[in-house]
Amino acid sequence: MDAETIISVLQTRVIGREILCLDTVDSTNRYARELAEHGAAEGVVVLAEEQTRGRGRLDRTWHSPPGLGLWFSLILRPPIAPAAAPGLSLLTGLAVAKAIESQLHITADLKWPNDCLLYDKKTAGILIDLAAEAKSVRFIVVGIGINVRLLTDDFPPELRETATSLAVAAGHSVDRETILAAVLTEFETDYFRFLAEGLTPTIGPYTRRCGLIGCQVDILAGRKTIRGTAVRIDPSGALVLVANGQEHVLMAGEVTRVRKTGTI
Ligand code: BTN
């Protein structure tokens, strides 16, 4: 992928005005974090054709083969409190979902907090790294992995049941530059609205795409698994679960859907 070509078609003001395209890197999040520590500006994008140690949430690895996906990280310097940072991960998931929908005309499903699914299989994931003082954020690295051109055989066998790509879901080849430009454009609009108005404008569009709401789910939060019905996303971006008549407000966790209907 060529940075000049992407920048020339991109209509954003800040996000992606500088794009660094690498052939191979261990992790774009790790690389972007280092750049940010050395003063890189808000909006810088680090993108790699291949990651040799792509990181996922919960210390998982992220399969990032050469030339088949969008593996990239954005550097942000938002004037927000550290407690507001998790909201950015919902916002990013929503931006990815909207970009996919606008380019491929397929409805994307968001699995809280930020997995993006197509036809019930994971297509994109987001990993946020935060550098903060007690009351302020120094910078945030938003890592985004989108399986774009992988075909079923390109996934390791253990992922084939649960992961998919844009090309498989759409049934035709998909251009990575087009998807990248759409994601950065959606992200920029939503990000500046978030800075001005907080997370509230994200919650409605996010909830409409969140297939977990109304379902019975298991959520692993810390060492505890809670089974209950996912009832809503609250204004802070937390998932609200009702279990045995009691509400649980969860800021983080790993969710598994048990049934498509729930009881309260
Ligand atoms: C997840 O769903 O577990 C999050 C996956 C995040 C993967 C992306 S790929 C670009 C960036 N660099 C990394 O090492 N991880 C993120």
Coordinates of C-alpha atoms and ligand atoms in Angstrom, one line a residue:
M1 CA 0.0 0.0 0.0
D2 CA 1.2 3.4 -0.8
A3 CA 0.9 6.3 1.6
E4 CA 0.9 9.1 -1.0
T5 CA -2.0 7.4 -2.9
I6 CA -4.1 7.0 0.2
I7 CA -3.4 10.6 1.4
S8 CA -4.3 12.0 -2.0
V9 CA -7.8 10.5 -1.9
L10 CA -8.4 11.0 1.8
Q11 CA -10.6 14.0 2.7
T12 CA -9.8 14.2 6.4
R13 CA -8.4 17.2 8.2
V14 CA -6.3 15.5 10.9
I15 CA -6.7 11.7 11.0
G16 CA -4.3 10.1 8.4
R17 CA -2.8 13.3 7.1
E18 CA 0.5 11.5 7.8
I19 CA 0.6 7.8 7.1
L20 CA 3.6 5.6 7.6
C21 CA 3.5 2.4 5.5
L22 CA 5.8 -0.4 6.8
D23 CA 6.4 -3.7 5.1
T24 CA 6.9 -5.7 8.3
V25 CA 6.7 -4.8 11.9
D26 CA 6.2 -6.7 15.1
S27 CA 3.1 -4.7 16.1
T28 CA 1.8 -1.4 14.7
N29 CA 0.5 -0.5 18.2
R30 CA 4.0 -1.0 19.7
Y31 CA 5.6 1.0 16.9
A32 CA 3.0 3.8 17.1
R33 CA 3.4 4.0 20.9
E34 CA 7.1 4.6 20.4
L35 CA 6.5 7.3 17.9
A36 CA 4.0 8.9 20.3
E37 CA 6.5 8.8 23.1
H38 CA 8.8 10.8 20.8
G39 CA 6.2 13.4 20.1
A40 CA 4.3 12.2 17.0
A41 CA 1.3 14.3 16.3
E42 CA -2.4 13.5 16.7
G43 CA -3.7 11.7 13.6
V44 CA -0.5 9.9 12.5
V45 CA -1.3 6.5 11.2
V46 CA 1.1 3.5 11.3
L47 CA 0.2 0.8 8.8
A48 CA 1.9 -2.5 8.1
E49 CA 1.6 -5.0 5.3
E50 CA 2.4 -7.7 7.9
Q51 CA 2.7 -8.0 11.7
T52 CA 4.9 -10.7 13.1
R53 CA 3.6 -10.2 16.7
G54 CA 0.2 -8.6 16.1
R55 CA -1.5 -8.2 19.5
G56 CA -5.2 -8.8 20.3
R57 CA -7.2 -8.1 23.5
L58 CA -6.6 -10.2 26.6
D59 CA -3.0 -11.0 25.5
R60 CA -4.1 -12.9 22.4
T61 CA -2.2 -12.8 19.2
W62 CA -3.7 -11.2 16.1
H63 CA -3.1 -13.1 12.9
S64 CA -1.7 -10.5 10.5
P65 CA -0.4 -12.2 7.2
P66 CA 1.2 -10.0 4.5
G67 CA -0.9 -8.1 2.1
L68 CA -4.3 -9.5 3.1
G69 CA -5.5 -7.1 5.8
L70 CA -5.5 -3.7 7.2
W71 CA -3.3 -3.7 10.3
F72 CA -2.9 -0.2 11.5
S73 CA -2.7 2.2 14.5
L74 CA -3.8 5.8 15.0
I75 CA -2.1 8.2 17.4
L76 CA -4.5 10.4 19.3
R77 CA -4.0 13.1 21.9
P78 CA -7.5 13.8 23.2
P79 CA -8.0 16.3 26.0
I80 CA -10.0 13.9 28.0
A81 CA -9.8 12.1 31.4
P82 CA -8.4 8.6 31.4
A83 CA -11.8 7.3 32.5
A84 CA -13.3 8.4 29.2
A85 CA -10.9 6.5 27.1
P86 CA -12.9 3.2 26.9
G87 CA -15.6 5.2 25.1
L88 CA -13.1 5.6 22.2
S89 CA -13.0 1.9 21.7
L90 CA -16.8 1.7 21.1
L91 CA -16.6 4.8 18.9
T92 CA -13.9 3.1 16.8
G93 CA -15.9 -0.1 16.5
L94 CA -18.8 1.9 15.3
A95 CA -16.7 3.8 12.7
V96 CA -15.3 0.5 11.3
A97 CA -18.9 -0.9 11.1
K98 CA -20.2 2.1 9.3
A99 CA -17.3 2.1 6.9
I100 CA -17.9 -1.5 6.0
E101 CA -21.6 -1.0 5.6
S102 CA -21.1 2.0 3.3
Q103 CA -18.6 0.3 1.1
L104 CA -19.9 -3.3 1.0
H105 CA -23.6 -2.8 1.7
I106 CA -23.6 -5.5 4.3
T107 CA -25.0 -4.9 7.8
A108 CA -22.2 -5.2 10.4
D109 CA -22.8 -6.4 14.0
L110 CA -20.9 -5.0 16.9
K111 CA -20.1 -7.4 19.7
W112 CA -19.5 -5.3 22.8
P113 CA -17.1 -3.8 23.5
N114 CA -15.6 -3.5 20.0
D115 CA -15.5 -6.6 17.8
C116 CA -17.0 -6.2 14.4
L117 CA -18.8 -9.2 13.0
L118 CA -20.2 -10.1 9.6
Y119 CA -22.6 -13.0 9.5
D120 CA -21.7 -13.9 13.1
K121 CA -18.0 -14.2 12.4
K122 CA -15.3 -11.8 13.5
T123 CA -14.0 -9.5 10.8
A124 CA -12.3 -6.7 12.8
G125 CA -10.9 -6.1 16.2
I126 CA -9.7 -3.0 18.1
L127 CA -7.0 -2.7 20.7
I128 CA -6.5 0.6 22.6
D129 CA -3.3 1.4 24.4
L130 CA -3.5 4.3 26.8
A131 CA -0.7 6.5 28.2
A132 CA -2.0 8.7 31.0
E133 CA -1.3 10.7 34.1
A134 CA -3.7 10.6 37.0
K135 CA -6.1 13.1 35.5
S136 CA -5.2 13.5 31.9
V137 CA -4.4 11.4 28.8
R138 CA -0.9 11.8 27.3
F139 CA -1.8 9.9 24.2
I140 CA -3.9 7.0 23.0
V141 CA -2.9 4.4 20.3
V142 CA -6.0 2.9 18.6
G143 CA -5.0 -0.3 16.9
I144 CA -7.4 -1.6 14.3
G145 CA -7.2 -5.0 12.5
I146 CA -9.5 -5.7 9.6
N147 CA -9.4 -9.0 7.8
V148 CA -9.9 -7.7 4.2
R149 CA -8.6 -10.1 1.6
L150 CA -8.1 -13.3 3.5
L151 CA -9.8 -16.4 2.2
T152 CA -10.8 -19.3 4.4
D153 CA -7.5 -21.1 3.9
D154 CA -5.5 -18.0 4.9
F155 CA -6.8 -18.3 8.5
P156 CA -5.2 -20.8 10.9
P157 CA -7.5 -23.9 11.3
E158 CA -8.5 -22.9 14.8
L159 CA -9.9 -19.5 13.6
R160 CA -11.9 -20.8 10.5
E161 CA -15.1 -21.3 12.4
T162 CA -15.2 -18.0 14.1
A163 CA -13.4 -15.5 11.8
T164 CA -14.1 -14.1 8.4
S165 CA -12.9 -11.4 6.0
L166 CA -14.6 -8.6 4.0
A167 CA -13.9 -10.5 0.8
V168 CA -15.4 -13.8 2.1
A169 CA -18.5 -12.0 3.5
A170 CA -19.0 -9.8 0.4
G171 CA -18.3 -12.6 -2.1
H172 CA -15.9 -10.5 -4.1
S173 CA -12.5 -8.9 -3.9
V174 CA -12.2 -5.8 -1.8
D175 CA -9.8 -2.9 -2.1
R176 CA -7.8 -2.2 1.1
E177 CA -7.2 1.5 0.3
T178 CA -10.9 2.2 -0.1
I179 CA -11.8 0.6 3.2
L180 CA -9.0 2.4 5.0
A181 CA -10.1 5.8 3.6
A182 CA -13.7 5.0 4.7
V183 CA -12.7 4.0 8.2
L184 CA -10.5 7.1 8.7
T185 CA -13.2 9.4 7.4
E186 CA -15.9 7.9 9.6
F187 CA -13.5 7.9 12.6
E188 CA -12.6 11.5 12.2
T189 CA -16.2 12.7 12.2
D190 CA -17.2 10.6 15.2
Y191 CA -14.0 11.4 17.1
F192 CA -14.4 15.2 16.9
R193 CA -18.1 14.9 17.8
F194 CA -17.0 12.8 20.8
L195 CA -14.5 15.5 21.9
A196 CA -17.3 18.1 21.6
E197 CA -20.3 16.2 22.9
G198 CA -19.0 13.0 24.7
L199 CA -20.1 9.5 23.9
T200 CA -23.9 10.2 23.9
P201 CA -24.2 10.5 20.0
T202 CA -22.4 7.1 19.7
I203 CA -24.7 5.1 21.9
G204 CA -27.8 5.0 19.7
P205 CA -26.1 3.9 16.4
Y206 CA -23.8 1.5 18.4
T207 CA -26.8 -0.1 20.2
R208 CA -28.7 -0.6 16.9
R209 CA -25.8 -2.7 15.7
C210 CA -25.1 -4.5 18.9
G211 CA -26.5 -8.0 18.5
L212 CA -26.1 -8.8 22.2
I213 CA -28.9 -6.6 23.4
G214 CA -31.8 -8.7 24.5
C215 CA -29.7 -11.9 24.5
Q216 CA -28.7 -14.2 27.3
V217 CA -24.9 -13.8 27.7
D218 CA -22.0 -15.0 29.8
I219 CA -19.6 -12.3 30.6
L220 CA -16.2 -13.0 31.9
A221 CA -15.2 -9.9 34.0
G222 CA -11.9 -10.4 35.9
R223 CA -12.1 -14.0 37.2
K224 CA -15.9 -14.0 37.5
T225 CA -18.4 -15.2 34.9
I226 CA -21.8 -13.6 35.2
R227 CA -24.8 -15.1 33.2
G228 CA -27.6 -12.7 32.5
T229 CA -29.5 -10.7 29.9
A230 CA -27.8 -7.8 28.2
V231 CA -30.3 -5.0 28.4
R232 CA -28.5 -1.9 27.2
I233 CA -25.3 0.1 26.6
D234 CA -25.3 3.0 29.2
P235 CA -24.2 6.5 28.4
S236 CA -20.6 5.8 29.5
G237 CA -20.3 2.8 27.1
A238 CA -20.7 0.2 29.8
L239 CA -22.8 -3.0 29.1
V240 CA -25.7 -3.3 31.5
L241 CA -26.6 -6.9 32.4
V242 CA -29.5 -8.1 34.4
A243 CA -28.9 -11.3 36.4
N244 CA -31.3 -12.6 39.0
G245 CA -33.2 -9.3 39.0
Q246 CA -30.1 -7.3 39.7
E247 CA -28.3 -4.9 37.3
H248 CA -24.6 -5.2 36.7
V249 CA -22.8 -2.4 35.0
L250 CA -19.7 -3.7 33.2
M251 CA -16.9 -1.5 31.8
A252 CA -14.9 -4.4 30.4
G253 CA -15.1 -8.1 29.8
E254 CA -15.4 -10.9 27.4
V255 CA -18.9 -11.7 26.3
T256 CA -20.3 -15.0 24.9
R257 CA -23.8 -15.2 23.6
V258 CA -25.7 -18.1 25.1
R259 CA -29.2 -17.6 23.6
K260 CA -30.8 -15.1 21.4
T261 CA -33.5 -14.3 23.9
G262 CA -33.1 -13.4 27.6
T263 CA -35.2 -13.2 30.7
I264 CA -35.0 -10.4 33.2
Ligands
BTN1 C1 -8.8 -7.9 19.3 O1 -9.9 -8.1 18.8 O2 -8.4 -8.8 20.1 C2 -8.0 -6.7 18.9 C3 -7.2 -6.9 17.7 C4 -6.4 -5.7 17.3 C5 -5.5 -6.0 16.2 C6 -4.8 -4.7 15.7 S1 -3.9 -5.0 14.2 C7 -3.2 -3.4 14.3 C8 -2.9 -3.2 15.7 N1 -1.6 -3.7 16.1 C9 -1.6 -4.7 16.9 O3 -0.7 -5.4 17.4 N2 -2.9 -5.0 17.2 C10 -3.8 -4.1 16.6

